[in-house]
Amino acid sequence: MGKTGREIRPLVAGNWKMNGLKASLGEAMAVRDALQGPLASLPAEVMIAPPATLIAGFAAELGSSPVLLAGQDCHPKPSGAHTGDIAAEMLKDAGASAVIVGHSERRTDHGETSADVRAKAEAAHRAGLVAIVCIGETHAERLAGSTLAVVCGQLEESMPELSTAANTVVAYEPVWAIGTGLTPSPDDVKDVHGAIRARLVAQLGVEGEAMRILYGGSVKPDNAATLMAVENVDGALVGGASLKASDFLAIVRAYENV
Ligand code: PEP
């Protein structure tokens, strides 16, 4: 049982974005070594989402270690004439157990809509991957007071109907907090995560009760424990601070004594 008093196993996932070469394997190995050594009894799951080019190589080196691997995006279809795209089945084949869908950088850079995100999450489920569905408001939407409406709307439109706590994770990532060093206050995070929980329960019943809701957006070693202690925060999606094993492990350690 975690700080929230609920039986949810937290997840700390690192999104490397378009960073990392084969030489970065050392960072993943350092995370593995800590999880097999001093952090062996950590109650949280730990995941790295490297660029797709590295998944198979990392999987081969990490073997059956506690470090889970994820993709950062997938195409809705299992195969076909889609140059440059990667199917969920390919990520699974390479050794991933999850895929991030709907990251705000995908929504912004590639014009992905919530309908697209839902199709990608369905593809993840079809392939046997956990879908990590990202949602979050822009700064303008927060200033306009529409955070909860935006986030709940994205949730409703992005989540496949048959989502379960086992095959789906929600990541609340305020767009204005990503890569900026800014974070919402713990009270603001509590309000948004509480609203997400209520919406998940309304949509999915008991599955919504048990579904993990991650916070993402400038999670760092010095704010992780505070953010992870907020009610209905079941882990973190970490960008910049996941690139160095020492920083990422300092964040993971927020769960050391929970
Ligand atoms: C992200 O992009 O998912 C993210 C949370 O980035 P950062 O931690 O760098 O803000």
PDB file of C-alpha atoms and ligand atoms in Angstrom:
ATOM      1  CA  MET A   1       0.000   0.000   0.000  1.00  0.00           C
ATOM      2  CA  GLY A   2       1.486   3.382  -0.998  1.00  0.00           C
ATOM      3  CA  LYS A   3       1.235   6.867   0.456  1.00  0.00           C
ATOM      4  CA  THR A   4      -2.113   7.254  -1.202  1.00  0.00           C
ATOM      5  CA  GLY A   5      -3.497   4.345   0.811  1.00  0.00           C
ATOM      6  CA  ARG A   6      -4.506   2.502  -2.368  1.00  0.00           C
ATOM      7  CA  GLU A   7      -3.186  -0.795  -3.704  1.00  0.00           C
ATOM      8  CA  ILE A   8      -1.626   0.664  -6.844  1.00  0.00           C
ATOM      9  CA  ARG A   9       1.931  -0.199  -7.807  1.00  0.00           C
ATOM     10  CA  PRO A  10       3.592   3.066  -8.859  1.00  0.00           C
ATOM     11  CA  LEU A  11       5.426   3.451 -12.146  1.00  0.00           C
ATOM     12  CA  VAL A  12       8.337   5.774 -12.859  1.00  0.00           C
ATOM     13  CA  ALA A  13       8.946   6.018 -16.607  1.00  0.00           C
ATOM     14  CA  GLY A  14      11.724   7.896 -18.362  1.00  0.00           C
ATOM     15  CA  ASN A  15      11.013   9.372 -21.784  1.00  0.00           C
ATOM     16  CA  TRP A  16      14.330   9.890 -23.548  1.00  0.00           C
ATOM     17  CA  LYS A  17      12.634  11.582 -26.518  1.00  0.00           C
ATOM     18  CA  MET A  18      15.045  12.020 -29.488  1.00  0.00           C
ATOM     19  CA  ASN A  19      18.124  11.510 -27.333  1.00  0.00           C
ATOM     20  CA  GLY A  20      20.445   8.549 -27.049  1.00  0.00           C
ATOM     21  CA  LEU A  21      22.820   6.426 -29.087  1.00  0.00           C
ATOM     22  CA  LYS A  22      24.049   2.882 -28.566  1.00  0.00           C
ATOM     23  CA  ALA A  23      26.631   4.327 -26.161  1.00  0.00           C
ATOM     24  CA  SER A  24      23.759   5.360 -23.852  1.00  0.00           C
ATOM     25  CA  LEU A  25      23.267   1.741 -22.881  1.00  0.00           C
ATOM     26  CA  GLY A  26      25.459   2.452 -19.841  1.00  0.00           C
ATOM     27  CA  GLU A  27      22.729   4.681 -18.361  1.00  0.00           C
ATOM     28  CA  ALA A  28      20.127   1.914 -18.696  1.00  0.00           C
ATOM     29  CA  MET A  29      22.568  -0.605 -17.214  1.00  0.00           C
ATOM     30  CA  ALA A  30      23.211   1.692 -14.243  1.00  0.00           C
ATOM     31  CA  VAL A  31      19.460   1.831 -13.603  1.00  0.00           C
ATOM     32  CA  ARG A  32      19.314  -1.948 -13.871  1.00  0.00           C
ATOM     33  CA  ASP A  33      22.214  -2.399 -11.461  1.00  0.00           C
ATOM     34  CA  ALA A  34      20.555  -0.168  -8.863  1.00  0.00           C
ATOM     35  CA  LEU A  35      17.240  -2.009  -9.199  1.00  0.00           C
ATOM     36  CA  GLN A  36      18.994  -5.346  -8.797  1.00  0.00           C
ATOM     37  CA  GLY A  37      21.126  -4.016  -5.930  1.00  0.00           C
ATOM     38  CA  PRO A  38      20.356  -1.260  -3.412  1.00  0.00           C
ATOM     39  CA  LEU A  39      16.823  -0.664  -4.768  1.00  0.00           C
ATOM     40  CA  ALA A  40      15.869  -4.332  -5.081  1.00  0.00           C
ATOM     41  CA  SER A  41      12.884  -3.931  -2.764  1.00  0.00           C
ATOM     42  CA  LEU A  42      11.566  -0.765  -4.441  1.00  0.00           C
ATOM     43  CA  PRO A  43       7.758  -0.951  -4.603  1.00  0.00           C
ATOM     44  CA  ALA A  44       7.642   0.930  -7.925  1.00  0.00           C
ATOM     45  CA  GLU A  45       8.034  -0.330 -11.486  1.00  0.00           C
ATOM     46  CA  VAL A  46      10.711   1.445 -13.507  1.00  0.00           C
ATOM     47  CA  MET A  47      10.581   1.925 -17.266  1.00  0.00           C
ATOM     48  CA  ILE A  48      12.732   3.594 -19.916  1.00  0.00           C
ATOM     49  CA  ALA A  49      11.373   4.760 -23.280  1.00  0.00           C
ATOM     50  CA  PRO A  50      14.503   5.181 -25.419  1.00  0.00           C
ATOM     51  CA  PRO A  51      14.370   6.031 -29.127  1.00  0.00           C
ATOM     52  CA  ALA A  52      12.942   3.079 -31.078  1.00  0.00           C
ATOM     53  CA  THR A  53      16.375   2.430 -32.616  1.00  0.00           C
ATOM     54  CA  LEU A  54      17.684   1.367 -29.200  1.00  0.00           C
ATOM     55  CA  ILE A  55      14.880  -0.842 -27.909  1.00  0.00           C
ATOM     56  CA  ALA A  56      16.040  -4.177 -29.333  1.00  0.00           C
ATOM     57  CA  GLY A  57      19.660  -3.626 -28.312  1.00  0.00           C
ATOM     58  CA  PHE A  58      18.686  -2.542 -24.807  1.00  0.00           C
ATOM     59  CA  ALA A  59      16.308  -5.491 -24.481  1.00  0.00           C
ATOM     60  CA  ALA A  60      19.088  -7.900 -25.419  1.00  0.00           C
ATOM     61  CA  GLU A  61      21.453  -6.403 -22.838  1.00  0.00           C
ATOM     62  CA  LEU A  62      18.919  -5.899 -20.057  1.00  0.00           C
ATOM     63  CA  GLY A  63      17.499  -9.407 -20.424  1.00  0.00           C
ATOM     64  CA  SER A  64      14.942 -10.182 -17.744  1.00  0.00           C
ATOM     65  CA  SER A  65      16.025  -7.289 -15.507  1.00  0.00           C
ATOM     66  CA  PRO A  66      13.466  -5.130 -13.691  1.00  0.00           C
ATOM     67  CA  VAL A  67      13.954  -2.270 -16.194  1.00  0.00           C
ATOM     68  CA  LEU A  68      10.932  -2.243 -18.499  1.00  0.00           C
ATOM     69  CA  LEU A  69      11.180  -0.773 -21.998  1.00  0.00           C
ATOM     70  CA  ALA A  70       8.664   1.352 -23.871  1.00  0.00           C
ATOM     71  CA  GLY A  71       8.252   2.981 -27.258  1.00  0.00           C
ATOM     72  CA  GLN A  72       7.495   6.703 -27.568  1.00  0.00           C
ATOM     73  CA  ASP A  73       4.814   6.434 -30.252  1.00  0.00           C
ATOM     74  CA  CYS A  74       3.237   3.888 -32.578  1.00  0.00           C
ATOM     75  CA  HIS A  75       1.160   3.797 -35.750  1.00  0.00           C
ATOM     76  CA  PRO A  76      -2.474   2.640 -35.392  1.00  0.00           C
ATOM     77  CA  LYS A  77      -2.059  -0.080 -38.024  1.00  0.00           C
ATOM     78  CA  PRO A  78      -0.112  -3.348 -37.538  1.00  0.00           C
ATOM     79  CA  SER A  79       1.742  -3.047 -40.887  1.00  0.00           C
ATOM     80  CA  GLY A  80       1.494  -1.387 -44.292  1.00  0.00           C
ATOM     81  CA  ALA A  81       2.691   1.434 -46.505  1.00  0.00           C
ATOM     82  CA  HIS A  82       3.505   4.031 -43.843  1.00  0.00           C
ATOM     83  CA  THR A  83       7.077   5.115 -44.433  1.00  0.00           C
ATOM     84  CA  GLY A  84       8.973   5.930 -41.279  1.00  0.00           C
ATOM     85  CA  ASP A  85       6.255   4.776 -38.908  1.00  0.00           C
ATOM     86  CA  ILE A  86       6.520   1.975 -36.360  1.00  0.00           C
ATOM     87  CA  ALA A  87       3.726  -0.445 -35.470  1.00  0.00           C
ATOM     88  CA  ALA A  88       2.948  -1.402 -31.892  1.00  0.00           C
ATOM     89  CA  GLU A  89       3.638  -5.012 -32.894  1.00  0.00           C
ATOM     90  CA  MET A  90       7.171  -3.993 -33.934  1.00  0.00           C
ATOM     91  CA  LEU A  91       7.815  -2.363 -30.567  1.00  0.00           C
ATOM     92  CA  LYS A  92       6.595  -5.492 -28.835  1.00  0.00           C
ATOM     93  CA  ASP A  93       8.792  -7.630 -31.083  1.00  0.00           C
ATOM     94  CA  ALA A  94      11.797  -5.451 -30.216  1.00  0.00           C
ATOM     95  CA  GLY A  95      11.249  -5.995 -26.498  1.00  0.00           C
ATOM     96  CA  ALA A  96       8.986  -3.162 -25.356  1.00  0.00           C
ATOM     97  CA  SER A  97       6.147  -3.811 -22.926  1.00  0.00           C
ATOM     98  CA  ALA A  98       4.536  -0.372 -23.274  1.00  0.00           C
ATOM     99  CA  VAL A  99       4.239   2.627 -25.560  1.00  0.00           C
ATOM    100  CA  ILE A 100       3.650   6.312 -24.845  1.00  0.00           C
ATOM    101  CA  VAL A 101       0.822   7.728 -26.948  1.00  0.00           C
ATOM    102  CA  GLY A 102      -0.445  11.295 -27.246  1.00  0.00           C
ATOM    103  CA  HIS A 103       2.610  13.035 -25.815  1.00  0.00           C
ATOM    104  CA  SER A 104       2.080  16.773 -26.212  1.00  0.00           C
ATOM    105  CA  GLU A 105       5.110  16.946 -28.516  1.00  0.00           C
ATOM    106  CA  ARG A 106       3.348  14.463 -30.825  1.00  0.00           C
ATOM    107  CA  ARG A 107       0.068  16.378 -30.536  1.00  0.00           C
ATOM    108  CA  THR A 108       1.863  19.667 -31.360  1.00  0.00           C
ATOM    109  CA  ASP A 109       4.608  18.592 -33.797  1.00  0.00           C
ATOM    110  CA  HIS A 110       2.476  16.069 -35.708  1.00  0.00           C
ATOM    111  CA  GLY A 111      -1.020  17.484 -35.232  1.00  0.00           C
ATOM    112  CA  GLU A 112      -2.227  14.354 -33.454  1.00  0.00           C
ATOM    113  CA  THR A 113      -5.814  14.586 -32.245  1.00  0.00           C
ATOM    114  CA  SER A 114      -7.340  12.702 -29.335  1.00  0.00           C
ATOM    115  CA  ALA A 115      -9.027  10.431 -31.912  1.00  0.00           C
ATOM    116  CA  ASP A 116      -5.561   9.589 -33.297  1.00  0.00           C
ATOM    117  CA  VAL A 117      -4.303   8.961 -29.777  1.00  0.00           C
ATOM    118  CA  ARG A 118      -7.193   6.626 -29.084  1.00  0.00           C
ATOM    119  CA  ALA A 119      -6.442   4.650 -32.260  1.00  0.00           C
ATOM    120  CA  LYS A 120      -2.799   4.355 -31.178  1.00  0.00           C
ATOM    121  CA  ALA A 121      -3.808   3.218 -27.685  1.00  0.00           C
ATOM    122  CA  GLU A 122      -6.075   0.599 -29.293  1.00  0.00           C
ATOM    123  CA  ALA A 123      -3.107  -0.521 -31.387  1.00  0.00           C
ATOM    124  CA  ALA A 124      -1.014  -0.841 -28.249  1.00  0.00           C
ATOM    125  CA  HIS A 125      -3.674  -3.050 -26.665  1.00  0.00           C
ATOM    126  CA  ARG A 126      -3.971  -5.128 -29.844  1.00  0.00           C
ATOM    127  CA  ALA A 127      -0.207  -5.746 -29.725  1.00  0.00           C
ATOM    128  CA  GLY A 128      -0.218  -6.603 -26.025  1.00  0.00           C
ATOM    129  CA  LEU A 129       1.477  -3.378 -24.943  1.00  0.00           C
ATOM    130  CA  VAL A 130       0.502  -1.083 -22.094  1.00  0.00           C
ATOM    131  CA  ALA A 131      -0.644   2.270 -23.510  1.00  0.00           C
ATOM    132  CA  ILE A 132       0.630   5.294 -21.585  1.00  0.00           C
ATOM    133  CA  VAL A 133      -1.925   7.912 -22.618  1.00  0.00           C
ATOM    134  CA  CYS A 134      -0.730  11.510 -22.185  1.00  0.00           C
ATOM    135  CA  ILE A 135      -3.088  14.411 -21.555  1.00  0.00           C
ATOM    136  CA  GLY A 136      -2.536  17.975 -20.393  1.00  0.00           C
ATOM    137  CA  GLU A 137      -3.501  21.594 -20.806  1.00  0.00           C
ATOM    138  CA  THR A 138      -1.551  24.447 -22.379  1.00  0.00           C
ATOM    139  CA  HIS A 139      -0.605  27.554 -20.429  1.00  0.00           C
ATOM    140  CA  ALA A 140      -3.349  29.554 -22.143  1.00  0.00           C
ATOM    141  CA  GLU A 141      -5.929  26.915 -21.196  1.00  0.00           C
ATOM    142  CA  ARG A 142      -4.774  26.979 -17.570  1.00  0.00           C
ATOM    143  CA  LEU A 143      -4.973  30.783 -17.481  1.00  0.00           C
ATOM    144  CA  ALA A 144      -8.461  30.591 -18.966  1.00  0.00           C
ATOM    145  CA  GLY A 145      -9.511  28.303 -16.112  1.00  0.00           C
ATOM    146  CA  SER A 146     -10.303  25.419 -18.453  1.00  0.00           C
ATOM    147  CA  THR A 147      -7.710  22.908 -17.204  1.00  0.00           C
ATOM    148  CA  LEU A 148     -10.165  20.330 -15.887  1.00  0.00           C
ATOM    149  CA  ALA A 149     -12.453  20.617 -18.917  1.00  0.00           C
ATOM    150  CA  VAL A 150      -9.516  20.199 -21.315  1.00  0.00           C
ATOM    151  CA  VAL A 151      -7.938  17.309 -19.447  1.00  0.00           C
ATOM    152  CA  CYS A 152     -11.210  15.432 -18.911  1.00  0.00           C
ATOM    153  CA  GLY A 153     -12.194  16.029 -22.543  1.00  0.00           C
ATOM    154  CA  GLN A 154      -8.866  14.636 -23.779  1.00  0.00           C
ATOM    155  CA  LEU A 155      -9.260  11.679 -21.457  1.00  0.00           C
ATOM    156  CA  GLU A 156     -12.723  10.846 -22.696  1.00  0.00           C
ATOM    157  CA  GLU A 157     -11.685  11.101 -26.353  1.00  0.00           C
ATOM    158  CA  SER A 158      -8.266   9.415 -26.053  1.00  0.00           C
ATOM    159  CA  MET A 159      -9.074   6.352 -23.945  1.00  0.00           C
ATOM    160  CA  PRO A 160     -10.220   3.156 -25.666  1.00  0.00           C
ATOM    161  CA  GLU A 161     -13.509   1.838 -24.302  1.00  0.00           C
ATOM    162  CA  LEU A 162     -11.962  -1.431 -23.186  1.00  0.00           C
ATOM    163  CA  SER A 163      -9.090   0.137 -21.249  1.00  0.00           C
ATOM    164  CA  THR A 164      -8.154  -1.654 -18.051  1.00  0.00           C
ATOM    165  CA  ALA A 165      -5.806  -0.888 -15.191  1.00  0.00           C
ATOM    166  CA  ALA A 166      -3.494  -3.581 -16.579  1.00  0.00           C
ATOM    167  CA  ASN A 167      -3.297  -2.321 -20.154  1.00  0.00           C
ATOM    168  CA  THR A 168      -3.463   1.463 -19.723  1.00  0.00           C
ATOM    169  CA  VAL A 169      -1.702   4.164 -17.720  1.00  0.00           C
ATOM    170  CA  VAL A 170      -2.714   7.831 -17.805  1.00  0.00           C
ATOM    171  CA  ALA A 171      -0.007  10.506 -17.714  1.00  0.00           C
ATOM    172  CA  TYR A 172      -1.092  14.023 -16.755  1.00  0.00           C
ATOM    173  CA  GLU A 173       1.478  16.351 -18.298  1.00  0.00           C
ATOM    174  CA  PRO A 174       0.678  20.065 -18.258  1.00  0.00           C
ATOM    175  CA  VAL A 175       2.174  21.240 -21.561  1.00  0.00           C
ATOM    176  CA  TRP A 176       3.597  24.377 -19.924  1.00  0.00           C
ATOM    177  CA  ALA A 177       5.500  22.287 -17.378  1.00  0.00           C
ATOM    178  CA  ILE A 178       7.293  20.065 -19.888  1.00  0.00           C
ATOM    179  CA  GLY A 179      10.972  20.919 -20.164  1.00  0.00           C
ATOM    180  CA  THR A 180      10.468  24.342 -18.569  1.00  0.00           C
ATOM    181  CA  GLY A 181      11.441  23.750 -14.944  1.00  0.00           C
ATOM    182  CA  LEU A 182       7.938  24.892 -13.970  1.00  0.00           C
ATOM    183  CA  THR A 183       5.514  22.637 -12.107  1.00  0.00           C
ATOM    184  CA  PRO A 184       1.983  23.072 -10.816  1.00  0.00           C
ATOM    185  CA  SER A 185       1.668  23.322  -7.029  1.00  0.00           C
ATOM    186  CA  PRO A 186       0.960  20.064  -5.194  1.00  0.00           C
ATOM    187  CA  ASP A 187      -2.605  21.336  -4.601  1.00  0.00           C
ATOM    188  CA  ASP A 188      -3.097  21.940  -8.314  1.00  0.00           C
ATOM    189  CA  VAL A 189      -1.745  18.470  -9.103  1.00  0.00           C
ATOM    190  CA  LYS A 190      -4.094  17.020  -6.486  1.00  0.00           C
ATOM    191  CA  ASP A 191      -7.094  18.767  -8.056  1.00  0.00           C
ATOM    192  CA  VAL A 192      -6.296  17.573 -11.577  1.00  0.00           C
ATOM    193  CA  HIS A 193      -5.428  14.008 -10.568  1.00  0.00           C
ATOM    194  CA  GLY A 194      -8.596  13.873  -8.448  1.00  0.00           C
ATOM    195  CA  ALA A 195     -10.660  14.954 -11.449  1.00  0.00           C
ATOM    196  CA  ILE A 196      -8.914  12.396 -13.669  1.00  0.00           C
ATOM    197  CA  ARG A 197      -9.597   9.661 -11.106  1.00  0.00           C
ATOM    198  CA  ALA A 198     -13.277  10.616 -10.910  1.00  0.00           C
ATOM    199  CA  ARG A 199     -13.563  10.593 -14.702  1.00  0.00           C
ATOM    200  CA  LEU A 200     -11.778   7.246 -14.984  1.00  0.00           C
ATOM    201  CA  VAL A 201     -14.105   5.700 -12.420  1.00  0.00           C
ATOM    202  CA  ALA A 202     -17.141   7.120 -14.232  1.00  0.00           C
ATOM    203  CA  GLN A 203     -15.840   5.741 -17.557  1.00  0.00           C
ATOM    204  CA  LEU A 204     -14.330   2.434 -16.452  1.00  0.00           C
ATOM    205  CA  GLY A 205     -15.643   1.568 -12.987  1.00  0.00           C
ATOM    206  CA  VAL A 206     -13.273  -0.561 -10.881  1.00  0.00           C
ATOM    207  CA  GLU A 207     -10.647  -0.482 -13.631  1.00  0.00           C
ATOM    208  CA  GLY A 208     -10.612   3.291 -13.296  1.00  0.00           C
ATOM    209  CA  GLU A 209     -10.123   2.959  -9.519  1.00  0.00           C
ATOM    210  CA  ALA A 210      -6.984   0.885 -10.053  1.00  0.00           C
ATOM    211  CA  MET A 211      -5.522   2.649 -13.101  1.00  0.00           C
ATOM    212  CA  ARG A 212      -2.195   4.401 -12.587  1.00  0.00           C
ATOM    213  CA  ILE A 213      -2.157   8.166 -13.079  1.00  0.00           C
ATOM    214  CA  LEU A 214       1.371   9.513 -13.562  1.00  0.00           C
ATOM    215  CA  TYR A 215       2.405  13.128 -13.190  1.00  0.00           C
ATOM    216  CA  GLY A 216       4.838  14.475 -15.804  1.00  0.00           C
ATOM    217  CA  GLY A 217       6.401  17.886 -16.374  1.00  0.00           C
ATOM    218  CA  SER A 218       9.767  18.981 -14.917  1.00  0.00           C
ATOM    219  CA  VAL A 219       9.957  16.185 -12.356  1.00  0.00           C
ATOM    220  CA  LYS A 220      13.456  16.459 -10.871  1.00  0.00           C
ATOM    221  CA  PRO A 221      15.333  14.847  -7.990  1.00  0.00           C
ATOM    222  CA  ASP A 222      14.464  17.784  -5.710  1.00  0.00           C
ATOM    223  CA  ASN A 223      10.698  17.854  -6.308  1.00  0.00           C
ATOM    224  CA  ALA A 224       9.948  14.179  -6.962  1.00  0.00           C
ATOM    225  CA  ALA A 225       9.140  13.155  -3.387  1.00  0.00           C
ATOM    226  CA  THR A 226       6.732  16.078  -2.954  1.00  0.00           C
ATOM    227  CA  LEU A 227       4.930  15.433  -6.236  1.00  0.00           C
ATOM    228  CA  MET A 228       4.830  11.645  -5.781  1.00  0.00           C
ATOM    229  CA  ALA A 229       3.248  12.079  -2.321  1.00  0.00           C
ATOM    230  CA  VAL A 230       0.201  13.861  -3.762  1.00  0.00           C
ATOM    231  CA  GLU A 231      -3.067  11.922  -3.600  1.00  0.00           C
ATOM    232  CA  ASN A 232      -3.817  10.016  -6.817  1.00  0.00           C
ATOM    233  CA  VAL A 233      -0.274  10.447  -8.145  1.00  0.00           C
ATOM    234  CA  ASP A 234       0.836   6.902  -8.920  1.00  0.00           C
ATOM    235  CA  GLY A 235       4.242   7.652 -10.385  1.00  0.00           C
ATOM    236  CA  ALA A 236       5.999   9.934 -12.832  1.00  0.00           C
ATOM    237  CA  LEU A 237       6.712  10.362 -16.508  1.00  0.00           C
ATOM    238  CA  VAL A 238      10.135  11.995 -16.600  1.00  0.00           C
ATOM    239  CA  GLY A 239      11.740  13.653 -19.610  1.00  0.00           C
ATOM    240  CA  GLY A 240      15.046  15.534 -19.269  1.00  0.00           C
ATOM    241  CA  ALA A 241      15.945  14.147 -15.857  1.00  0.00           C
ATOM    242  CA  SER A 242      15.687  10.560 -17.099  1.00  0.00           C
ATOM    243  CA  LEU A 243      18.692  10.849 -19.419  1.00  0.00           C
ATOM    244  CA  LYS A 244      21.262  10.495 -16.652  1.00  0.00           C
ATOM    245  CA  ALA A 245      20.911   7.393 -14.510  1.00  0.00           C
ATOM    246  CA  SER A 246      21.987   9.286 -11.381  1.00  0.00           C
ATOM    247  CA  ASP A 247      19.159  11.853 -11.758  1.00  0.00           C
ATOM    248  CA  PHE A 248      16.597   9.260 -12.776  1.00  0.00           C
ATOM    249  CA  LEU A 249      17.490   7.020  -9.849  1.00  0.00           C
ATOM    250  CA  ALA A 250      17.242   9.986  -7.471  1.00  0.00           C
ATOM    251  CA  ILE A 251      13.653  10.420  -8.705  1.00  0.00           C
ATOM    252  CA  VAL A 252      12.926   6.691  -8.478  1.00  0.00           C
ATOM    253  CA  ARG A 253      14.141   6.833  -4.863  1.00  0.00           C
ATOM    254  CA  ALA A 254      11.093   8.937  -3.995  1.00  0.00           C
ATOM    255  CA  TYR A 255       9.446   5.507  -3.568  1.00  0.00           C
ATOM    256  CA  GLU A 256      12.276   3.965  -1.552  1.00  0.00           C
ATOM    257  CA  ASN A 257      10.648   4.297   1.853  1.00  0.00           C
ATOM    258  CA  VAL A 258       6.994   4.370   0.881  1.00  0.00           C
TER     259      VAL A 258
HETATM  260  C1  PEP B   1       7.973  14.717 -20.916  1.00  0.00           C
HETATM  261  O1  PEP B   1       8.307  15.163 -21.993  1.00  0.00           O
HETATM  262  O2  PEP B   1       7.247  13.701 -20.854  1.00  0.00           O
HETATM  263  C2  PEP B   1       8.455  15.388 -19.717  1.00  0.00           C
HETATM  264  C3  PEP B   1       7.802  15.214 -18.626  1.00  0.00           C
HETATM  265  O3  PEP B   1       9.567  16.187 -19.867  1.00  0.00           O
HETATM  266  P1  PEP B   1      10.378  16.947 -18.704  1.00  0.00           P
HETATM  267  O4  PEP B   1      10.466  16.001 -17.522  1.00  0.00           O
HETATM  268  O5  PEP B   1      11.710  17.242 -19.289  1.00  0.00           O
HETATM  269  O6  PEP B   1       9.590  18.153 -18.354  1.00  0.00           O
END
